[in-house]
mmCIF file of C-alpha atoms in Angstrom:
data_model
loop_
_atom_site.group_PDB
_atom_site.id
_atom_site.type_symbol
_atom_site.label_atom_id
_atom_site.label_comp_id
_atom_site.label_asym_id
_atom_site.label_seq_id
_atom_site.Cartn_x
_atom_site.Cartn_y
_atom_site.Cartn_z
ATOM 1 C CA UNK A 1 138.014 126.133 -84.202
ATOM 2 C CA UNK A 2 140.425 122.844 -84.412
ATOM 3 C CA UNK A 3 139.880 120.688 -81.569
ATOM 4 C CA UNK A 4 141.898 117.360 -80.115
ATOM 5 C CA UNK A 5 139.721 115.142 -78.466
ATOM 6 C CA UNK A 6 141.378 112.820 -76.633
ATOM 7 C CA UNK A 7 139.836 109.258 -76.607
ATOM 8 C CA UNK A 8 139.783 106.211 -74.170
ATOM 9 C CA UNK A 9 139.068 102.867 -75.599
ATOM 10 C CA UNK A 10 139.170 100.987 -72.195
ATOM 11 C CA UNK A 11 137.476 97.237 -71.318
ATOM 12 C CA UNK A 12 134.399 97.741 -69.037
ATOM 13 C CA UNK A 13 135.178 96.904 -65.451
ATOM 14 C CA UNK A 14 133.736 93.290 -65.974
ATOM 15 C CA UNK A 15 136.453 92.443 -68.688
ATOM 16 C CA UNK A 16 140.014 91.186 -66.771
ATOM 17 C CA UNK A 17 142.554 93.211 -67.897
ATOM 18 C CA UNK A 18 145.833 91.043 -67.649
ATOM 19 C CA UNK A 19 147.886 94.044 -69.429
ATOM 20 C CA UNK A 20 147.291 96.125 -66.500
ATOM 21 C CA UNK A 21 147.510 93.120 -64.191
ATOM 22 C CA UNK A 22 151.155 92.486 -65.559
ATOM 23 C CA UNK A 23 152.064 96.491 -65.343
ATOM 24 C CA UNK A 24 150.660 96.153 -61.918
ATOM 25 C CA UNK A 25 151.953 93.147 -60.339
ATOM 26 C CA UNK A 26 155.322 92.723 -62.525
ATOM 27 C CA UNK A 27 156.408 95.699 -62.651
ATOM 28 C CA UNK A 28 154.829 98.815 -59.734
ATOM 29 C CA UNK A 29 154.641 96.056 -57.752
ATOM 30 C CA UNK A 30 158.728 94.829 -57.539
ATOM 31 C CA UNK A 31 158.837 98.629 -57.220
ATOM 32 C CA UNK A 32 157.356 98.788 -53.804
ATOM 33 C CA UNK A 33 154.204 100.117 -55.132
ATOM 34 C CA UNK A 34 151.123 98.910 -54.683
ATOM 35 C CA UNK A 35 148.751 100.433 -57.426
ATOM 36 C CA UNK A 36 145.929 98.742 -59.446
ATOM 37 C CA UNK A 37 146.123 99.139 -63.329
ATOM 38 C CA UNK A 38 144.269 98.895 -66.394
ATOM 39 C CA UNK A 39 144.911 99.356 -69.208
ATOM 40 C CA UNK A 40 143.576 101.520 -72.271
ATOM 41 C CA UNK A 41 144.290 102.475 -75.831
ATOM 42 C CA UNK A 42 144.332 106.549 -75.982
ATOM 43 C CA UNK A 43 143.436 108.058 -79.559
ATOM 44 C CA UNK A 44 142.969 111.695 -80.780
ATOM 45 C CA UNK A 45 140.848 113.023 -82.850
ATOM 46 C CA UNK A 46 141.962 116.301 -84.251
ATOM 47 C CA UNK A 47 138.227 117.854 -85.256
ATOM 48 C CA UNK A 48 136.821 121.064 -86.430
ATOM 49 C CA UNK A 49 133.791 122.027 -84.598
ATOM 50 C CA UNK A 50 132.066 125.642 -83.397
ATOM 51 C CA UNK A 51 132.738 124.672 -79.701
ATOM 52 C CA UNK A 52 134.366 122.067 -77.575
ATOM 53 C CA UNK A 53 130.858 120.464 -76.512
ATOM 54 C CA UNK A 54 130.420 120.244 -80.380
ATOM 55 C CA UNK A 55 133.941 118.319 -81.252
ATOM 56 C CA UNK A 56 133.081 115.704 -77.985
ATOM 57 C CA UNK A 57 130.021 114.645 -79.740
ATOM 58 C CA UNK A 58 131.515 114.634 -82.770
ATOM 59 C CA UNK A 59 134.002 112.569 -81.718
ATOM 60 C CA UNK A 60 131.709 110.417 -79.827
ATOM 61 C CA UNK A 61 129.855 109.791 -83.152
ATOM 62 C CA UNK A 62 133.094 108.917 -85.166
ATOM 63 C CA UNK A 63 133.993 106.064 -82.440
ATOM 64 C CA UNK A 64 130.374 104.491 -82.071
ATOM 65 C CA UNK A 65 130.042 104.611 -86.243
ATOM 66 C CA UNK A 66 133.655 103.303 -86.980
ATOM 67 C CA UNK A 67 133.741 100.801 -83.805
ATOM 68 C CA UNK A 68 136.340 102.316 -82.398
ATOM 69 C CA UNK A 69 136.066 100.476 -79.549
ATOM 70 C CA UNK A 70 133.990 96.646 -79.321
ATOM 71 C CA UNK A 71 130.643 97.614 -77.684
ATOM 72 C CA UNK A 72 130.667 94.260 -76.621
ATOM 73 C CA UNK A 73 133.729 94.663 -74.032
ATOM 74 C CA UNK A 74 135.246 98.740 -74.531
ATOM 75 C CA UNK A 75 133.525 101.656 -73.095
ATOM 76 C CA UNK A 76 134.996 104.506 -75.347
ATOM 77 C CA UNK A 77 135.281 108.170 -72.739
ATOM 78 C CA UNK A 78 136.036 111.458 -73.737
ATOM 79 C CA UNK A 79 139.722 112.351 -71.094
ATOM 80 C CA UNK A 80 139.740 115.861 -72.225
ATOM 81 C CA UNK A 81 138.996 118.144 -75.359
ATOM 82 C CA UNK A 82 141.988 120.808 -75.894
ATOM 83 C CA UNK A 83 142.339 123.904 -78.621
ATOM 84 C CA UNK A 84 144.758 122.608 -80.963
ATOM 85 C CA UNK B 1 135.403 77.554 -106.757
ATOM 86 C CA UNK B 2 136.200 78.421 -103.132
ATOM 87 C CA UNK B 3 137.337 82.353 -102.538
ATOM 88 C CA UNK B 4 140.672 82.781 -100.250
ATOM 89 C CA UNK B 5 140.525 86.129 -99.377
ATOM 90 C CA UNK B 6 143.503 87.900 -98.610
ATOM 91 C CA UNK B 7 143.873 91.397 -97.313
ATOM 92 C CA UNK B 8 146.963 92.949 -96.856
ATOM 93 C CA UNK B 9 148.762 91.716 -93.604
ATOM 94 C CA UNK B 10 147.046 88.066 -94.395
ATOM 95 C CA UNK B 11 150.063 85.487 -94.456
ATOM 96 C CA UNK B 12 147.642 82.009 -94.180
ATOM 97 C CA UNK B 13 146.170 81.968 -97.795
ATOM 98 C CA UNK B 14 148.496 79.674 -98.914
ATOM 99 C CA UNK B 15 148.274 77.189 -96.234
ATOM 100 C CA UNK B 16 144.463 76.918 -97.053
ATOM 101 C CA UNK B 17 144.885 76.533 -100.726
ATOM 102 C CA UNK B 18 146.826 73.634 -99.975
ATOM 103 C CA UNK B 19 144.227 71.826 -97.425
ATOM 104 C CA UNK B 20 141.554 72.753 -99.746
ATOM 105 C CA UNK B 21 143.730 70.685 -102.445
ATOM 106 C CA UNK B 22 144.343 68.127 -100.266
ATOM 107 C CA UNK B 23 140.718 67.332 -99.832
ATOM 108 C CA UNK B 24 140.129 67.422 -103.463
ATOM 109 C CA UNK B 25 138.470 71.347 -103.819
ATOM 110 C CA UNK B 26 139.389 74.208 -106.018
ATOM 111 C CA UNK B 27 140.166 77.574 -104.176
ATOM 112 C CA UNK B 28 141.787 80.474 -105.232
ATOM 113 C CA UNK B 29 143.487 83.194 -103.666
ATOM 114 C CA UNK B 30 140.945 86.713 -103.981
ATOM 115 C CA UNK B 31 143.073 89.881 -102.778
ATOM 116 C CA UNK B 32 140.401 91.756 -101.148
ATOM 117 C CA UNK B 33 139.804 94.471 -103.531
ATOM 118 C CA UNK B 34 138.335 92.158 -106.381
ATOM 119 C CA UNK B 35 135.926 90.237 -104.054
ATOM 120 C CA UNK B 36 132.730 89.973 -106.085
ATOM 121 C CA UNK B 37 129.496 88.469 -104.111
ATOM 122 C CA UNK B 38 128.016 85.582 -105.720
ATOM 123 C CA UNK B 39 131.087 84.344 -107.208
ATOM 124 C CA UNK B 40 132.164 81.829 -105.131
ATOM 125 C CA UNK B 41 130.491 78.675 -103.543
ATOM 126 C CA UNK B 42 132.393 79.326 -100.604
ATOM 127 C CA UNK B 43 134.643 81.504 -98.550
ATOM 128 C CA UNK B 44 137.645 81.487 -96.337
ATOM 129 C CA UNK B 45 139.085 83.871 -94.281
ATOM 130 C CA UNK B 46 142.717 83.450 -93.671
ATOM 131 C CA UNK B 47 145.197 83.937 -91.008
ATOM 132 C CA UNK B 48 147.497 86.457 -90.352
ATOM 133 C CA UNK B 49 147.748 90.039 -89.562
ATOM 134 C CA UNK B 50 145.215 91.932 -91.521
ATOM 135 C CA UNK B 51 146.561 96.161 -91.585
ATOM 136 C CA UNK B 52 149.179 95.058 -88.930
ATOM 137 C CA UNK B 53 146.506 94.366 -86.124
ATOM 138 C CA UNK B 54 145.785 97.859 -85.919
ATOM 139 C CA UNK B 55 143.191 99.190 -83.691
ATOM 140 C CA UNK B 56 142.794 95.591 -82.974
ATOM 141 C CA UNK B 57 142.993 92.645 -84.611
ATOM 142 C CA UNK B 58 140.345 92.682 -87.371
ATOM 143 C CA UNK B 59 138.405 95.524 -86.852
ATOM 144 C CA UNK B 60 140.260 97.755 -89.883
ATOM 145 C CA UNK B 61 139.356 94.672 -92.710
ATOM 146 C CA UNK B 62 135.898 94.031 -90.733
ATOM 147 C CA UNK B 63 135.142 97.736 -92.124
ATOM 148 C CA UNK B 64 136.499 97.443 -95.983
ATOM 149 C CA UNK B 65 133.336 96.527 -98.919
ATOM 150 C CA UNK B 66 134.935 93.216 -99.243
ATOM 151 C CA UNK B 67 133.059 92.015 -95.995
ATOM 152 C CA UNK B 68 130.116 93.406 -96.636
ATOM 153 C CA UNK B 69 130.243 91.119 -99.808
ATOM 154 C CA UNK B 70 131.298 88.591 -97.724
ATOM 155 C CA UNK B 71 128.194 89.368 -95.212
ATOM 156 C CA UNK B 72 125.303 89.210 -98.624
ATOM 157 C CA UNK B 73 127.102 86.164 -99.539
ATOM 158 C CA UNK B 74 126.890 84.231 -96.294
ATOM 159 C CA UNK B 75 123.060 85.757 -95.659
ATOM 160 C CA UNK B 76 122.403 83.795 -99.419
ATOM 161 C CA UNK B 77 123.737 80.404 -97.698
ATOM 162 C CA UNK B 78 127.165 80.274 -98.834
ATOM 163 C CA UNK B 79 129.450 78.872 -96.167
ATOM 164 C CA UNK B 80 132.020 81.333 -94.835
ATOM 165 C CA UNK B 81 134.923 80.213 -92.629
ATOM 166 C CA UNK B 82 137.300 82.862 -90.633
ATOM 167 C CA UNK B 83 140.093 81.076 -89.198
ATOM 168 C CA UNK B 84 142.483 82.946 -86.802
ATOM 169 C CA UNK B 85 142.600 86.584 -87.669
ATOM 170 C CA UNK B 86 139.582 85.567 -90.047
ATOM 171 C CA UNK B 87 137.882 84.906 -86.943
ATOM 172 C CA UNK B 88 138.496 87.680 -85.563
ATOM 173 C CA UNK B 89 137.498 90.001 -89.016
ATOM 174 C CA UNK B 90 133.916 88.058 -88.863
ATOM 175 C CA UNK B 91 133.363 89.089 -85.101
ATOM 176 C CA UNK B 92 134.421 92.549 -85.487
ATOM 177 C CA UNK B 93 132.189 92.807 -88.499
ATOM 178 C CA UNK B 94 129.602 91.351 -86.437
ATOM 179 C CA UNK B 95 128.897 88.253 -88.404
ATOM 180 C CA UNK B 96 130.021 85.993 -85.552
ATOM 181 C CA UNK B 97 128.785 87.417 -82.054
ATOM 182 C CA UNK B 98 131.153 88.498 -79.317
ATOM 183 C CA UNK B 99 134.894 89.814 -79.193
ATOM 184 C CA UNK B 100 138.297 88.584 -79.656
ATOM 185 C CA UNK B 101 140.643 90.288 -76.862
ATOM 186 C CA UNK B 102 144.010 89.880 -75.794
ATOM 187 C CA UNK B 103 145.011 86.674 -74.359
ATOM 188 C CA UNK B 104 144.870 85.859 -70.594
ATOM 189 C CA UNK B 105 147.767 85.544 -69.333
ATOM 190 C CA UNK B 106 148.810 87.855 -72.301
ATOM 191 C CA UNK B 107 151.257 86.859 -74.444
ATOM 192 C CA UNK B 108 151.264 85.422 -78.186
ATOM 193 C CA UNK B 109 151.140 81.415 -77.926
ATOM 194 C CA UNK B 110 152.413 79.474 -80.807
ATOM 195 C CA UNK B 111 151.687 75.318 -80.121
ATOM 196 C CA UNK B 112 149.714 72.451 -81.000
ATOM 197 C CA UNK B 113 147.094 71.871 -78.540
ATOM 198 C CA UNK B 114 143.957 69.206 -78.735
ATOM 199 C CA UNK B 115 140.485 70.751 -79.190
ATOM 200 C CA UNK B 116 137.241 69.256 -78.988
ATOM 201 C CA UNK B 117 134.126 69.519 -81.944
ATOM 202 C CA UNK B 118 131.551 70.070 -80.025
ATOM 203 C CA UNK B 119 128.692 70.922 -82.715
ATOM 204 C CA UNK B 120 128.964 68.673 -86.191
ATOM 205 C CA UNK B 121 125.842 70.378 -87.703
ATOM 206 C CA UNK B 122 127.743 73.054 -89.554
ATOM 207 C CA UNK B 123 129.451 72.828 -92.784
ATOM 208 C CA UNK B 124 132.596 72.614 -91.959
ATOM 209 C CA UNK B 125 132.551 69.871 -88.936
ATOM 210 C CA UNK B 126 129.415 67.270 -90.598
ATOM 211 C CA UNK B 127 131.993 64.438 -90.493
ATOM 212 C CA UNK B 128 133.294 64.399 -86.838
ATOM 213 C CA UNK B 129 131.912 62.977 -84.283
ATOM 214 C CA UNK B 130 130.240 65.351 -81.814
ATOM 215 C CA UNK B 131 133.168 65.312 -78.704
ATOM 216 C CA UNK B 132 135.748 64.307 -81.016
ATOM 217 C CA UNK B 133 139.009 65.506 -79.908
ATOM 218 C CA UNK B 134 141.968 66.826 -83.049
ATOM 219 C CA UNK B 135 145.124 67.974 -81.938
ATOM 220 C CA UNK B 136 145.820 71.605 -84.389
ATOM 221 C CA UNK B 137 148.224 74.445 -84.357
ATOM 222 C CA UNK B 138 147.353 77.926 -82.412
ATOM 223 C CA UNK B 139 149.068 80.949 -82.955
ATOM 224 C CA UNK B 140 147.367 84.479 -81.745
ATOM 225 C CA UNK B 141 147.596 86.805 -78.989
ATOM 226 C CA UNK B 142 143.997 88.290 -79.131
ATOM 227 C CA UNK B 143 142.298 84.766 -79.135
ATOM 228 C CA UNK B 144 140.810 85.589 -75.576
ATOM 229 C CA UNK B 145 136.735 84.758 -76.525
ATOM 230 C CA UNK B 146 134.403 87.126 -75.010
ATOM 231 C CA UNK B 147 130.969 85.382 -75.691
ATOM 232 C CA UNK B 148 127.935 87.980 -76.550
ATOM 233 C CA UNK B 149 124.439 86.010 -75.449
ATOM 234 C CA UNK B 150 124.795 82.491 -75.541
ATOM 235 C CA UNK B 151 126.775 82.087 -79.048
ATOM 236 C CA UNK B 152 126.543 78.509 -80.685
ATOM 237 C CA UNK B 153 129.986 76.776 -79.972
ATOM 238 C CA UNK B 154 131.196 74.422 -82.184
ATOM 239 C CA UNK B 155 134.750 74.109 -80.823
ATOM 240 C CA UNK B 156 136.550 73.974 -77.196
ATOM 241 C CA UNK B 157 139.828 73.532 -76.182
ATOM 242 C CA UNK B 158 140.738 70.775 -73.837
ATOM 243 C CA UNK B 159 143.243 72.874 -71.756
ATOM 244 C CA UNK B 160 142.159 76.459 -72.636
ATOM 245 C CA UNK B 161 145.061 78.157 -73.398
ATOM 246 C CA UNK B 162 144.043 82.134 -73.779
ATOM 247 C CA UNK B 163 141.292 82.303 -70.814
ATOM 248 C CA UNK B 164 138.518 81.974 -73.573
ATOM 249 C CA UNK B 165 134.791 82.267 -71.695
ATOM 250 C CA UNK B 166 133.472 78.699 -71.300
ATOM 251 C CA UNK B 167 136.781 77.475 -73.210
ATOM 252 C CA UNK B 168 135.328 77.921 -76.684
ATOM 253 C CA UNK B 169 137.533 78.434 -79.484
ATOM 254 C CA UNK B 170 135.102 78.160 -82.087
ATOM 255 C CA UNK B 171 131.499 79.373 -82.470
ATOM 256 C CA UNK B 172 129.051 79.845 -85.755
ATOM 257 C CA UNK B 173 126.332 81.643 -86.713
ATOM 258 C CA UNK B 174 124.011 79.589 -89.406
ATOM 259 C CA UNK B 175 126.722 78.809 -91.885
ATOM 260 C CA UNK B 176 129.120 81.183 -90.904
ATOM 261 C CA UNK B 177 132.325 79.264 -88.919
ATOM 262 C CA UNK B 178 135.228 81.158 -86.395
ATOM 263 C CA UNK B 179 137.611 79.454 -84.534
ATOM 264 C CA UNK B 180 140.918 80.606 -83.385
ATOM 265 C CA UNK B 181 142.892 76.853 -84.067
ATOM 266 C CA UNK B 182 144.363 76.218 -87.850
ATOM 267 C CA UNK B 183 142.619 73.446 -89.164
ATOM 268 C CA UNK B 184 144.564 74.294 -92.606
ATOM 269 C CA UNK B 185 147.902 73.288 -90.665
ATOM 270 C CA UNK B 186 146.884 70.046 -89.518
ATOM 271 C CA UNK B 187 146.000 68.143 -93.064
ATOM 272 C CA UNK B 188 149.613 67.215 -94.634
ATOM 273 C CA UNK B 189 151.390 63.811 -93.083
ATOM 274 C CA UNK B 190 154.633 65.332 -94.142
ATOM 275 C CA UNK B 191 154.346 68.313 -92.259
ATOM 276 C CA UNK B 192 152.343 67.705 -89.067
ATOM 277 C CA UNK B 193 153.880 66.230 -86.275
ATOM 278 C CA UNK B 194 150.352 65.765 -84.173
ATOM 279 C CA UNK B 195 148.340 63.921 -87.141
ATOM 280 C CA UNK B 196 145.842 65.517 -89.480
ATOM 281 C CA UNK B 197 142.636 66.392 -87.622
ATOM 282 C CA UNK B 198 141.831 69.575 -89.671
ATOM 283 C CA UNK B 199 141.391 67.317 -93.052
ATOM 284 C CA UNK B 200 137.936 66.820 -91.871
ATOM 285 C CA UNK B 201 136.923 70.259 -91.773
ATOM 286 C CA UNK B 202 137.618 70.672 -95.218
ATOM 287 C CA UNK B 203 136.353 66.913 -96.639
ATOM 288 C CA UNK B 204 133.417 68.292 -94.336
ATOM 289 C CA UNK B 205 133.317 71.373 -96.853
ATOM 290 C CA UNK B 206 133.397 68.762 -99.609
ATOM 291 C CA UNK B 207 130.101 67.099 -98.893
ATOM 292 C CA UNK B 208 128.307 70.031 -97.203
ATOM 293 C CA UNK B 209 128.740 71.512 -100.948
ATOM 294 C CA UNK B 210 128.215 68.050 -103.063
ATOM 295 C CA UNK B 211 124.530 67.752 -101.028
#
């Protein structure tokens, strides 16, 4: 079976995240809306794996091997895994 | 001979050829591909925008076998320098500790702005005084320095421009050298309207390699 697994690379909540600061107070906020932000880089990996458990750790492999994210500041999180 | 490597995206090769001339050293450009270790008696990393900044800014030429030369090479003594996105190769590689994020506030910032050596033990800084302060060119968006332990800074800026962790724009690792700043666009009275503080760095190259 062909899974996507849908990737966050996101700053751990000690980095400052000033793109989601600007989205946030630039923009929602001369909205009216009063919403905080971050900000995160969402990549899928398109994987072929017996089950959907299998294709998360697969994928979960893939981004710690290939750096996906910087283990020094990103926390990489599975958002869903979907038949495709 | 001094290796400028140059992976696709890199646009500051040339710039460094013609410090390294200034200062009286032979470099040549080395596309990426034909990096051999133990070729060279030293290495540079140029600016630009290695593979477009994808990912992020380094991390897809931190992964190619040209690094990994790079990383034998620098573990056998020879000195490497990253400057800019070279920087920013070496830390996603891991040869330099830490990260290299987007800029607080973001933004890309393109000025001259002073800096201060703060370490003249390595290679590329023996002939400045330690809290010397050069005025050089910056020009990054992801130059935001996220230290990892308590990384050996050799440069600061004086008014930190990018929300860099303890203002340091520069840090090595034995005689491996990052720093965000171009030292390669400060040599040339011609051309530089804030003086020629990066000469040193590469006359510092000079002598580090005629001892």
């Amino acid at each position: 079976m062909r899974y996507a697994v849908y990737l966050n690379v996101a700053y751990k909540p000690s980095i400052r995240d000033p793109e989601g600061e600007t989205i946030a107070n630039d923009l929602l906020a001369r909205l009216g809306y009063s919403v905080e932000v971050r900000a995160g880089k969402c990549l899928v990996l398109y994987i072929e794996a017996p089950s959907p458990e299998a294709a998360r750790a697969e994928a979960l492999k893939i981004a710690k091997e290939a750096r996906l994210g910087n283990p020094n500041v990103h926390v990489v999180e599975v958002l869903k895994v979907a038949e495709a | 001979m001094i290796a400028v490597l140059k992976f696709p995206g890199t646009n500051g090769d040339y710039d460094v050829l013609r410090a390294l001339e200034l200062a009286g050293l032979r470099g040549e450009i080395v596309w990426y591909k034909d990096y051999r270790p133990g070729a060279y008696d030293a290495v540079v990393l140029a600016g630009g925008f290695s593979y477009g900044d994808r990912l992020r800014a380094g991390a897809v030429a931190a992964a190619t076998k040209a690094v990994e030369h790079v990383r034998e090479d620098a573990e056998r003594g020879v000195p490497v320098l990253g400057i800019c996105n070279g920087f920013q190769i070496l830390v996603e590689a891991g040869l330099l500790p830490g990260a290299l994020i987007p800029n607080d506030p973001p933004g890309f910032i393109s000025r001259w702005i002073p800096i201060r050596v703060v370490d003249n033990e390595t290679p590329f800084t023996l002939l400045y005084q330690r809290g010397e302060v050069v005025y050089t060119p910056v020009a990054h968006a992801e130059g935001r320095y996220i230290p990892e332990g308590s990384p050996r800074a050799v440069f600061k800026y004086v008014e930190n421009p990018n929300g860099s962790v303890d203002d340091i724009a520069g840090v090595a690792r034995g005689n491996v050298l990052g720093l965000m700043p171009h030292p390669e666009r400060a040599v040339d009275p011609h051309i530089s309207r804030n003086g020629v503080g990066g000469l040193k760095l590469w006359l510092s190259l000079k002598e580090w390699l005629r001892r």
